[in-house]
mmCIF file of C-alpha atoms and ligand atoms in Angstrom:
data_model
loop_
_atom_site.group_PDB
_atom_site.id
_atom_site.type_symbol
_atom_site.label_atom_id
_atom_site.label_comp_id
_atom_site.label_asym_id
_atom_site.label_seq_id
_atom_site.Cartn_x
_atom_site.Cartn_y
_atom_site.Cartn_z
ATOM 1 C CA UNK N 1 53.799 139.043 154.676
ATOM 2 C CA UNK N 2 54.309 136.588 151.802
ATOM 3 C CA UNK N 3 55.017 138.915 148.929
ATOM 4 C CA UNK N 4 57.101 136.825 146.539
ATOM 5 C CA UNK N 5 57.108 137.862 142.902
ATOM 6 C CA UNK N 6 55.067 134.794 141.956
ATOM 7 C CA UNK N 7 52.307 135.669 144.390
ATOM 8 C CA UNK N 8 52.198 139.364 143.882
ATOM 9 C CA UNK N 9 53.862 140.427 140.650
ATOM 10 C CA UNK N 10 52.247 143.898 140.672
ATOM 11 C CA UNK N 11 53.789 144.738 144.031
ATOM 12 C CA UNK N 12 57.203 143.401 143.000
ATOM 13 C CA UNK N 13 57.055 145.464 139.829
ATOM 14 C CA UNK N 14 56.083 148.500 141.897
ATOM 15 C CA UNK N 15 59.068 147.999 144.232
ATOM 16 C CA UNK N 16 61.382 147.885 141.211
ATOM 17 C CA UNK N 17 59.888 151.065 139.822
ATOM 18 C CA UNK N 18 60.235 153.086 143.013
ATOM 19 C CA UNK N 19 63.713 151.617 143.640
ATOM 20 C CA UNK N 20 64.967 153.748 140.711
ATOM 21 C CA UNK N 21 63.858 156.800 142.684
ATOM 22 C CA UNK N 22 65.711 155.577 145.798
ATOM 23 C CA UNK N 23 62.494 154.600 147.548
ATOM 24 C CA UNK N 24 61.373 151.407 149.205
ATOM 25 C CA UNK N 25 58.181 150.262 150.977
ATOM 26 C CA UNK N 26 58.228 150.475 154.760
ATOM 27 C CA UNK N 27 55.867 147.524 155.166
ATOM 28 C CA UNK N 28 58.523 145.166 153.797
ATOM 29 C CA UNK N 29 61.071 146.180 156.450
ATOM 30 C CA UNK N 30 59.036 147.479 159.373
ATOM 31 C CA UNK N 31 59.308 144.373 161.558
ATOM 32 C CA UNK N 32 63.136 144.474 161.402
ATOM 33 C CA UNK N 33 63.330 148.240 161.625
ATOM 34 C CA UNK N 34 61.304 148.667 164.802
ATOM 35 C CA UNK N 35 61.681 145.610 166.993
ATOM 36 C CA UNK N 36 59.686 144.822 170.111
ATOM 37 C CA UNK N 37 62.882 144.883 172.096
ATOM 38 C CA UNK N 38 66.575 145.375 171.326
ATOM 39 C CA UNK N 39 67.984 142.828 168.856
ATOM 40 C CA UNK N 40 71.703 143.601 168.861
ATOM 41 C CA UNK N 41 73.896 142.199 166.101
ATOM 42 C CA UNK N 42 76.673 142.140 168.735
ATOM 43 C CA UNK N 43 77.495 138.780 170.314
ATOM 44 C CA UNK N 44 78.709 138.012 173.830
ATOM 45 C CA UNK N 45 82.422 137.270 173.649
ATOM 46 C CA UNK N 46 85.589 137.002 175.750
ATOM 47 C CA UNK N 47 89.178 137.832 174.820
ATOM 48 C CA UNK N 48 91.380 135.938 177.293
ATOM 49 C CA UNK N 49 94.594 137.839 177.993
ATOM 50 C CA UNK N 50 96.633 134.617 178.080
ATOM 51 C CA UNK N 51 95.515 133.952 174.487
ATOM 52 C CA UNK N 52 95.863 137.448 173.049
ATOM 53 C CA UNK N 53 98.903 138.856 174.908
ATOM 54 C CA UNK N 54 101.322 137.006 172.569
ATOM 55 C CA UNK N 55 99.652 138.762 169.587
ATOM 56 C CA UNK N 56 99.948 142.134 171.289
ATOM 57 C CA UNK N 57 103.675 141.495 171.919
ATOM 58 C CA UNK N 58 104.156 140.242 168.362
ATOM 59 C CA UNK N 59 102.697 143.536 167.110
ATOM 60 C CA UNK N 60 105.428 145.157 169.204
ATOM 61 C CA UNK N 61 108.053 143.371 167.109
ATOM 62 C CA UNK N 62 106.368 144.122 163.788
ATOM 63 C CA UNK N 63 105.702 147.853 164.015
ATOM 64 C CA UNK N 64 106.762 150.800 166.174
ATOM 65 C CA UNK N 65 104.271 152.992 168.039
ATOM 66 C CA UNK N 66 105.402 155.965 165.947
ATOM 67 C CA UNK N 67 104.972 154.112 162.670
ATOM 68 C CA UNK N 68 101.549 152.814 163.649
ATOM 69 C CA UNK N 69 100.572 156.168 165.252
ATOM 70 C CA UNK N 70 98.762 153.964 167.758
ATOM 71 C CA UNK N 71 99.870 150.319 168.044
ATOM 72 C CA UNK N 72 96.537 148.734 168.844
ATOM 73 C CA UNK N 73 94.867 145.415 168.176
ATOM 74 C CA UNK N 74 91.148 146.101 167.844
ATOM 75 C CA UNK N 75 88.793 143.913 169.881
ATOM 76 C CA UNK N 76 86.203 143.293 167.206
ATOM 77 C CA UNK N 77 82.873 141.888 168.242
ATOM 78 C CA UNK N 78 82.378 138.588 166.347
ATOM 79 C CA UNK N 79 78.901 139.779 165.301
ATOM 80 C CA UNK N 80 80.346 143.032 163.893
ATOM 81 C CA UNK N 81 83.518 141.936 162.079
ATOM 82 C CA UNK N 82 85.102 144.563 159.857
ATOM 83 C CA UNK N 83 83.395 147.403 161.717
ATOM 84 C CA UNK N 84 85.938 148.158 164.471
ATOM 85 C CA UNK N 85 83.254 147.830 167.141
ATOM 86 C CA UNK N 86 83.160 145.952 170.431
ATOM 87 C CA UNK N 87 79.489 146.825 170.958
ATOM 88 C CA UNK N 88 77.221 148.389 168.351
ATOM 89 C CA UNK N 89 78.092 151.899 169.555
ATOM 90 C CA UNK N 90 81.598 151.582 171.023
ATOM 91 C CA UNK N 91 85.136 150.687 170.016
ATOM 92 C CA UNK N 92 87.696 148.803 172.118
ATOM 93 C CA UNK N 93 91.292 147.759 171.524
ATOM 94 C CA UNK N 94 94.486 146.698 173.298
ATOM 95 C CA UNK N 95 97.285 149.233 172.954
ATOM 96 C CA UNK N 96 100.963 148.412 173.480
ATOM 97 C CA UNK N 97 103.689 150.930 174.170
ATOM 98 C CA UNK N 98 107.229 149.652 174.594
ATOM 99 C CA UNK N 99 109.935 151.215 176.795
ATOM 100 C CA UNK N 100 111.287 154.408 175.224
ATOM 101 C CA UNK N 101 108.487 154.720 172.677
ATOM 102 C CA UNK N 102 106.232 157.697 172.027
ATOM 103 C CA UNK N 103 102.787 157.555 170.450
ATOM 104 C CA UNK N 104 102.688 160.984 168.764
ATOM 105 C CA UNK N 105 100.320 163.784 169.773
ATOM 106 C CA UNK N 106 97.009 164.194 168.003
ATOM 107 C CA UNK N 107 93.442 165.151 168.821
ATOM 108 C CA UNK N 108 90.076 163.969 167.600
ATOM 109 C CA UNK N 109 86.366 164.486 168.083
ATOM 110 C CA UNK N 110 85.994 161.024 169.622
ATOM 111 C CA UNK N 111 86.419 160.593 173.386
ATOM 112 C CA UNK N 112 88.737 157.897 174.689
ATOM 113 C CA UNK N 113 89.221 156.038 177.920
ATOM 114 C CA UNK N 114 92.235 153.951 178.872
ATOM 115 C CA UNK N 115 91.957 151.118 181.314
ATOM 116 C CA UNK N 116 95.391 149.935 182.353
ATOM 117 C CA UNK N 117 95.886 146.188 181.936
ATOM 118 C CA UNK N 118 99.632 145.591 182.322
ATOM 119 C CA UNK N 119 102.614 147.646 183.432
ATOM 120 C CA UNK N 120 103.372 150.689 185.520
ATOM 121 C CA UNK N 121 104.883 154.076 184.883
ATOM 122 C CA UNK N 122 104.007 154.873 181.273
ATOM 123 C CA UNK N 123 102.336 158.236 180.863
ATOM 124 C CA UNK N 124 99.677 159.883 178.831
ATOM 125 C CA UNK N 125 99.768 163.636 178.336
ATOM 126 C CA UNK N 126 96.434 165.425 177.884
ATOM 127 C CA UNK N 127 96.209 169.142 177.137
ATOM 128 C CA UNK N 128 99.503 170.092 178.740
ATOM 129 C CA UNK N 129 99.485 167.676 181.673
ATOM 130 C CA UNK N 130 101.018 164.225 182.160
ATOM 131 C CA UNK N 131 99.667 161.430 184.276
ATOM 132 C CA UNK N 132 101.559 158.270 185.190
ATOM 133 C CA UNK N 133 99.488 155.118 184.848
ATOM 134 C CA UNK N 134 99.268 151.844 186.804
ATOM 135 C CA UNK N 135 97.210 148.672 186.493
ATOM 136 C CA UNK N 136 93.509 149.242 187.172
ATOM 137 C CA UNK N 137 93.643 153.025 186.620
ATOM 138 C CA UNK N 138 90.880 154.587 184.524
ATOM 139 C CA UNK N 139 92.195 157.462 182.397
ATOM 140 C CA UNK N 140 90.216 159.883 180.210
ATOM 141 C CA UNK N 141 91.117 161.627 176.967
ATOM 142 C CA UNK N 142 88.336 164.195 176.439
ATOM 143 C CA UNK N 143 87.261 165.030 172.882
ATOM 144 C CA UNK N 144 89.476 167.435 170.935
ATOM 145 C CA UNK N 145 92.299 167.472 173.489
ATOM 146 C CA UNK N 146 95.907 166.941 172.379
ATOM 147 C CA UNK N 147 97.201 163.630 173.667
ATOM 148 C CA UNK N 148 100.412 161.661 173.342
ATOM 149 C CA UNK N 149 101.603 158.612 175.234
ATOM 150 C CA UNK N 150 105.090 157.571 176.258
ATOM 151 C CA UNK N 151 106.758 154.819 178.228
ATOM 152 C CA UNK N 152 109.721 155.833 180.392
ATOM 153 C CA UNK N 153 109.524 152.572 182.364
ATOM 154 C CA UNK N 154 111.581 149.487 181.534
ATOM 155 C CA UNK N 155 108.615 147.212 180.785
ATOM 156 C CA UNK N 156 105.955 147.025 178.079
ATOM 157 C CA UNK N 157 102.688 148.744 178.949
ATOM 158 C CA UNK N 158 99.313 147.515 177.744
ATOM 159 C CA UNK N 159 95.972 149.190 178.197
ATOM 160 C CA UNK N 160 92.483 148.801 176.851
ATOM 161 C CA UNK N 161 91.249 151.764 174.831
ATOM 162 C CA UNK N 162 87.515 152.434 174.797
ATOM 163 C CA UNK N 163 86.260 155.038 172.326
ATOM 164 C CA UNK N 164 82.930 156.366 171.118
ATOM 165 C CA UNK N 165 84.142 156.316 167.478
ATOM 166 C CA UNK N 166 81.124 154.366 166.113
ATOM 167 C CA UNK N 167 78.770 156.898 167.734
ATOM 168 C CA UNK N 168 80.775 159.851 166.441
ATOM 169 C CA UNK N 169 80.790 158.298 162.974
ATOM 170 C CA UNK N 170 77.064 157.533 162.853
ATOM 171 C CA UNK N 171 76.570 161.253 163.496
ATOM 172 C CA UNK N 172 79.190 162.158 160.842
ATOM 173 C CA UNK N 173 81.078 164.333 163.313
ATOM 174 C CA UNK N 174 84.628 162.948 163.026
ATOM 175 C CA UNK N 175 87.568 165.358 163.045
ATOM 176 C CA UNK N 176 91.277 164.570 163.538
ATOM 177 C CA UNK N 177 94.355 166.782 163.715
ATOM 178 C CA UNK N 178 98.038 165.948 164.219
ATOM 179 C CA UNK N 179 100.239 168.026 166.486
ATOM 180 C CA UNK N 180 103.284 169.435 164.641
ATOM 181 C CA UNK N 181 105.639 167.602 167.058
ATOM 182 C CA UNK N 182 105.542 164.108 168.587
ATOM 183 C CA UNK N 183 105.133 165.506 172.079
ATOM 184 C CA UNK N 184 102.997 168.435 173.152
ATOM 185 C CA UNK N 185 104.449 171.047 175.539
ATOM 186 C CA UNK N 186 103.520 170.655 179.206
ATOM 187 C CA UNK N 187 102.064 173.540 181.178
ATOM 188 C CA UNK N 188 101.216 171.890 184.500
ATOM 189 C CA UNK N 189 103.020 169.454 186.827
ATOM 190 C CA UNK N 190 102.456 165.695 186.573
ATOM 191 C CA UNK N 191 99.092 164.666 188.048
ATOM 192 C CA UNK N 192 98.012 168.224 188.842
ATOM 193 C CA UNK N 193 94.305 167.604 188.062
ATOM 194 C CA UNK N 194 93.540 164.947 190.696
ATOM 195 C CA UNK N 195 95.235 167.186 193.291
ATOM 196 C CA UNK N 196 93.306 170.233 192.089
ATOM 197 C CA UNK N 197 89.860 168.710 191.556
ATOM 198 C CA UNK N 198 89.864 165.604 193.739
ATOM 199 C CA UNK N 199 89.384 167.402 197.055
ATOM 200 C CA UNK N 200 85.831 168.760 196.722
ATOM 201 C CA UNK N 201 86.989 172.280 195.907
ATOM 202 C CA UNK N 202 87.420 174.222 192.664
ATOM 203 C CA UNK N 203 89.156 177.555 192.023
ATOM 204 C CA UNK N 204 86.816 180.476 192.782
ATOM 205 C CA UNK N 205 84.924 181.393 189.595
ATOM 206 C CA UNK N 206 85.705 177.989 188.043
ATOM 207 C CA UNK N 207 84.201 177.601 184.596
ATOM 208 C CA UNK N 208 83.972 174.130 183.209
ATOM 209 C CA UNK N 209 85.843 173.439 179.965
ATOM 210 C CA UNK N 210 84.193 170.821 177.784
ATOM 211 C CA UNK N 211 81.938 168.036 179.013
ATOM 212 C CA UNK N 212 84.353 165.607 180.659
ATOM 213 C CA UNK N 213 85.571 165.447 184.223
ATOM 214 C CA UNK N 214 88.573 167.733 184.864
ATOM 215 C CA UNK N 215 90.185 164.731 186.577
ATOM 216 C CA UNK N 216 91.638 162.476 183.931
ATOM 217 C CA UNK N 217 93.219 159.716 185.993
ATOM 218 C CA UNK N 218 91.112 157.799 188.524
ATOM 219 C CA UNK N 219 93.703 155.600 190.278
ATOM 220 C CA UNK N 220 92.713 152.046 191.074
ATOM 221 C CA UNK N 221 93.994 152.236 194.659
ATOM 222 C CA UNK N 222 91.387 154.861 195.576
ATOM 223 C CA UNK N 223 88.463 153.118 193.882
ATOM 224 C CA UNK N 224 89.461 149.822 195.476
ATOM 225 C CA UNK N 225 89.555 151.441 198.904
ATOM 226 C CA UNK N 226 86.034 152.804 198.402
ATOM 227 C CA UNK N 227 84.735 149.369 197.404
ATOM 228 C CA UNK N 228 86.269 147.870 200.533
ATOM 229 C CA UNK N 229 84.504 150.460 202.697
ATOM 230 C CA UNK N 230 81.240 149.754 200.875
ATOM 231 C CA UNK N 231 81.598 146.045 201.558
ATOM 232 C CA UNK N 232 81.447 146.806 205.263
ATOM 233 C CA UNK N 233 78.950 149.649 205.419
ATOM 234 C CA UNK N 234 76.781 149.682 202.258
ATOM 235 C CA UNK N 235 74.007 147.463 200.963
ATOM 236 C CA UNK N 236 75.085 144.718 198.555
ATOM 237 C CA UNK N 237 73.016 145.075 195.373
ATOM 238 C CA UNK N 238 71.635 141.652 194.373
ATOM 239 C CA UNK N 239 72.313 142.355 190.659
ATOM 240 C CA UNK N 240 75.664 144.153 190.954
ATOM 241 C CA UNK N 241 77.303 143.384 194.288
ATOM 242 C CA UNK N 242 79.065 146.589 195.337
ATOM 243 C CA UNK N 243 79.208 148.815 192.283
ATOM 244 C CA UNK N 244 80.293 152.420 191.748
ATOM 245 C CA UNK N 245 80.113 154.681 188.745
ATOM 246 C CA UNK N 246 82.945 157.109 188.014
ATOM 247 C CA UNK N 247 81.795 160.719 188.234
ATOM 248 C CA UNK N 248 82.830 164.208 187.275
ATOM 249 C CA UNK N 249 83.191 165.745 190.758
ATOM 250 C CA UNK N 250 82.177 169.183 189.453
ATOM 251 C CA UNK N 251 78.758 167.964 188.211
ATOM 252 C CA UNK N 252 78.056 164.570 189.774
ATOM 253 C CA UNK N 253 77.356 163.286 186.236
ATOM 254 C CA UNK N 254 79.260 160.474 184.514
ATOM 255 C CA UNK N 255 82.979 161.241 184.090
ATOM 256 C CA UNK N 256 82.556 161.287 180.278
ATOM 257 C CA UNK N 257 79.462 162.447 178.350
ATOM 258 C CA UNK N 258 79.315 159.465 175.999
ATOM 259 C CA UNK N 259 80.872 156.599 177.956
ATOM 260 C CA UNK N 260 79.816 155.457 181.413
ATOM 261 C CA UNK N 261 82.480 153.716 183.506
ATOM 262 C CA UNK N 262 81.997 151.490 186.509
ATOM 263 C CA UNK N 263 83.883 149.350 189.011
ATOM 264 C CA UNK N 264 82.290 146.588 191.070
ATOM 265 C CA UNK N 265 83.329 144.254 193.838
ATOM 266 C CA UNK N 266 81.787 140.812 193.902
ATOM 267 C CA UNK N 267 82.605 139.284 197.285
ATOM 268 C CA UNK N 268 83.874 135.686 197.371
ATOM 269 C CA UNK N 269 81.117 133.254 196.491
ATOM 270 C CA UNK N 270 78.645 136.007 195.545
ATOM 271 C CA UNK N 271 76.253 135.114 192.727
ATOM 272 C CA UNK N 272 74.281 138.004 191.265
ATOM 273 C CA UNK N 273 70.616 137.931 190.318
ATOM 274 C CA UNK N 274 69.939 137.961 186.558
ATOM 275 C CA UNK N 275 70.035 141.444 185.059
ATOM 276 C CA UNK N 276 69.833 143.134 181.700
ATOM 277 C CA UNK N 277 70.046 146.684 180.446
ATOM 278 C CA UNK N 278 69.964 148.371 177.054
ATOM 279 C CA UNK N 279 73.612 149.452 177.192
ATOM 280 C CA UNK N 280 75.921 146.800 175.758
ATOM 281 C CA UNK N 281 78.801 146.601 178.236
ATOM 282 C CA UNK N 282 82.517 145.804 178.062
ATOM 283 C CA UNK N 283 84.071 144.306 181.205
ATOM 284 C CA UNK N 284 87.636 143.787 182.309
ATOM 285 C CA UNK N 285 88.291 141.924 185.581
ATOM 286 C CA UNK N 286 91.035 143.392 187.762
ATOM 287 C CA UNK N 287 91.026 140.881 190.602
ATOM 288 C CA UNK N 288 89.642 137.418 191.196
ATOM 289 C CA UNK N 289 88.217 134.660 189.089
ATOM 290 C CA UNK N 290 84.663 133.851 188.207
ATOM 291 C CA UNK N 291 82.193 133.555 185.419
ATOM 292 C CA UNK N 292 79.482 135.564 183.752
ATOM 293 C CA UNK N 293 76.597 133.646 182.257
ATOM 294 C CA UNK N 294 75.143 135.567 179.305
ATOM 295 C CA UNK N 295 71.879 134.225 177.885
ATOM 296 C CA UNK N 296 72.815 130.754 179.160
ATOM 297 C CA UNK N 297 76.417 130.840 177.873
ATOM 298 C CA UNK N 298 79.146 130.821 180.565
ATOM 299 C CA UNK N 299 82.281 132.929 180.153
ATOM 300 C CA UNK N 300 85.023 132.062 182.644
ATOM 301 C CA UNK N 301 87.168 135.104 183.381
ATOM 302 C CA UNK N 302 90.208 136.214 185.307
ATOM 303 C CA UNK N 303 92.222 139.434 185.595
ATOM 304 C CA UNK N 304 93.200 141.239 182.356
ATOM 305 C CA UNK N 305 90.576 139.431 180.239
ATOM 306 C CA UNK N 306 88.030 141.520 178.348
ATOM 307 C CA UNK N 307 84.463 140.366 177.758
ATOM 308 C CA UNK N 308 81.383 141.942 176.272
ATOM 309 C CA UNK N 309 77.704 141.618 177.165
ATOM 310 C CA UNK N 310 75.502 142.989 174.361
ATOM 311 C CA UNK N 311 72.380 145.092 174.897
ATOM 312 C CA UNK N 312 69.430 143.430 176.636
ATOM 313 C CA UNK N 313 70.930 139.967 177.081
ATOM 314 C CA UNK N 314 70.197 138.626 180.579
ATOM 315 C CA UNK N 315 73.333 137.808 182.529
ATOM 316 C CA UNK N 316 74.601 137.082 186.018
ATOM 317 C CA UNK N 317 78.051 137.014 187.586
ATOM 318 C CA UNK N 318 79.573 134.480 189.947
ATOM 319 C CA UNK N 319 82.818 135.162 191.851
ATOM 320 C CA UNK N 320 84.980 132.296 193.120
ATOM 321 C CA UNK N 321 87.129 134.606 195.256
ATOM 322 C CA UNK N 322 86.748 138.346 195.868
ATOM 323 C CA UNK N 323 86.496 139.758 192.335
ATOM 324 C CA UNK N 324 86.710 143.295 191.003
ATOM 325 C CA UNK N 325 85.373 144.164 187.552
ATOM 326 C CA UNK N 326 85.806 147.365 185.559
ATOM 327 C CA UNK N 327 83.168 148.048 182.895
ATOM 328 C CA UNK N 328 82.091 150.674 180.377
ATOM 329 C CA UNK N 329 79.095 151.319 178.137
ATOM 330 C CA UNK N 330 77.210 154.078 176.304
ATOM 331 C CA UNK N 331 74.794 154.514 179.234
ATOM 332 C CA UNK N 332 75.260 158.325 179.537
ATOM 333 C CA UNK N 333 74.076 158.761 175.938
ATOM 334 C CA UNK N 334 71.073 156.507 176.416
ATOM 335 C CA UNK N 335 70.129 158.267 179.648
ATOM 336 C CA UNK N 336 70.452 161.742 178.170
ATOM 337 C CA UNK N 337 68.172 160.691 175.323
ATOM 338 C CA UNK N 338 65.633 159.005 177.620
ATOM 339 C CA UNK N 339 66.261 155.585 176.067
ATOM 340 C CA UNK N 340 67.930 153.578 178.803
ATOM 341 C CA UNK N 341 66.039 150.652 180.356
ATOM 342 C CA UNK N 342 66.975 147.886 182.721
ATOM 343 C CA UNK N 343 65.389 144.735 184.068
ATOM 344 C CA UNK N 344 66.312 143.376 187.450
ATOM 345 C CA UNK N 345 65.676 139.684 188.109
ATOM 346 C CA UNK N 346 62.006 138.800 187.777
ATOM 347 C CA UNK N 347 60.828 142.392 188.057
ATOM 348 C CA UNK N 348 59.177 143.948 184.988
ATOM 349 C CA UNK N 349 61.500 145.965 182.734
ATOM 350 C CA UNK N 350 61.827 149.597 183.797
ATOM 351 C CA UNK N 351 60.266 152.469 181.878
ATOM 352 C CA UNK N 352 62.831 154.291 179.735
ATOM 353 C CA UNK N 353 64.809 156.832 181.707
HETATM 354 C C1 1HN L 401 93.346 156.882 169.451
HETATM 355 O O1 1HN L 401 93.576 158.180 169.281
HETATM 356 C C2 1HN L 401 94.035 156.179 170.454
HETATM 357 O O2 1HN L 401 95.101 158.098 171.294
HETATM 358 C C3 1HN L 401 93.790 154.834 170.622
HETATM 359 O O3 1HN L 401 95.730 156.205 172.044
HETATM 360 C C4 1HN L 401 92.885 154.167 169.840
HETATM 361 C C5 1HN L 401 91.248 154.188 168.066
HETATM 362 C C6 1HN L 401 90.548 154.843 167.117
HETATM 363 C C7 1HN L 401 90.758 156.194 166.911
HETATM 364 C C8 1HN L 401 91.679 156.883 167.662
HETATM 365 C C9 1HN L 401 95.024 156.882 171.324
HETATM 366 C C10 1HN L 401 92.182 154.843 168.851
HETATM 367 C C11 1HN L 401 92.400 156.214 168.646
#
């Protein structure tokens, strides 16, 4: 609609008048407000570990984990600078913890995942239990649980944090509390939860606490083994290769209520069929080299890199050797709200579900 002041001074005057009452005409903004399909301000982007690791290590020389509370370099989507977002709804960062350091205990309304990029043997403690972490492990910090991290190994440890902070903030539901000491007391042995809940049994009369999986470390070795079995005995999905989603074994639902997490194996030479879905997705390769072509733009990746594919952009993956990719998105939220859609290859887009 051409509604410049010169053409339609009465309307422009009217807009100025109602502006004083904090009102504005829908017809001027409708086309941008309700789009025919998702138009994400997020851009596809890759952070190559070789490029950014020196910055992460430099941060280690400039500030302690205690001083920083969390020593993290935020992975800010180039289309969303200044907003601490990797996709429109999710946050990601690279956290460094040096030998002997402790990142002090706190809890917040936001949920966090850790995906271990470099190192072995640092721990995170969640609600009275420690887990030791290794490369490729997926670790959960459920909302409002005390958590502190420490590194008793002799090498730096780096992981990717993924949080639902932008979602929590759009709902104005942020809370944060600091524990009176750096470390919380422990009430269970190290890695009790996977032993307790990873064997298809629960204590008689088990009542679920919160909405996350009671298992908070999903070790890479186990997931990798499953993918290898799938390679032999399961169908290869043309769009995803061999892909699993992490689940809460007590419900079968996603492991976290707001963030969906996935691991996929792309066998050597496999090229996926073009795919898009409404959940903007963050990937981190664990093994192998390859490329992901997002809306015609190729992103060459290798282990420890992080790249992001925004909502609804068509993309395909190509693996030079056997490749394994971890990924996360807000899919559980979209699915619970009946908003999630996908489009596989040349098929029509799915109905929302
Ligand atoms: C947080 O609590 C951690 O606990 C990491 O390691 C990153 C980013 C935003 C808000 C809270 C952590 C975070 C965070």
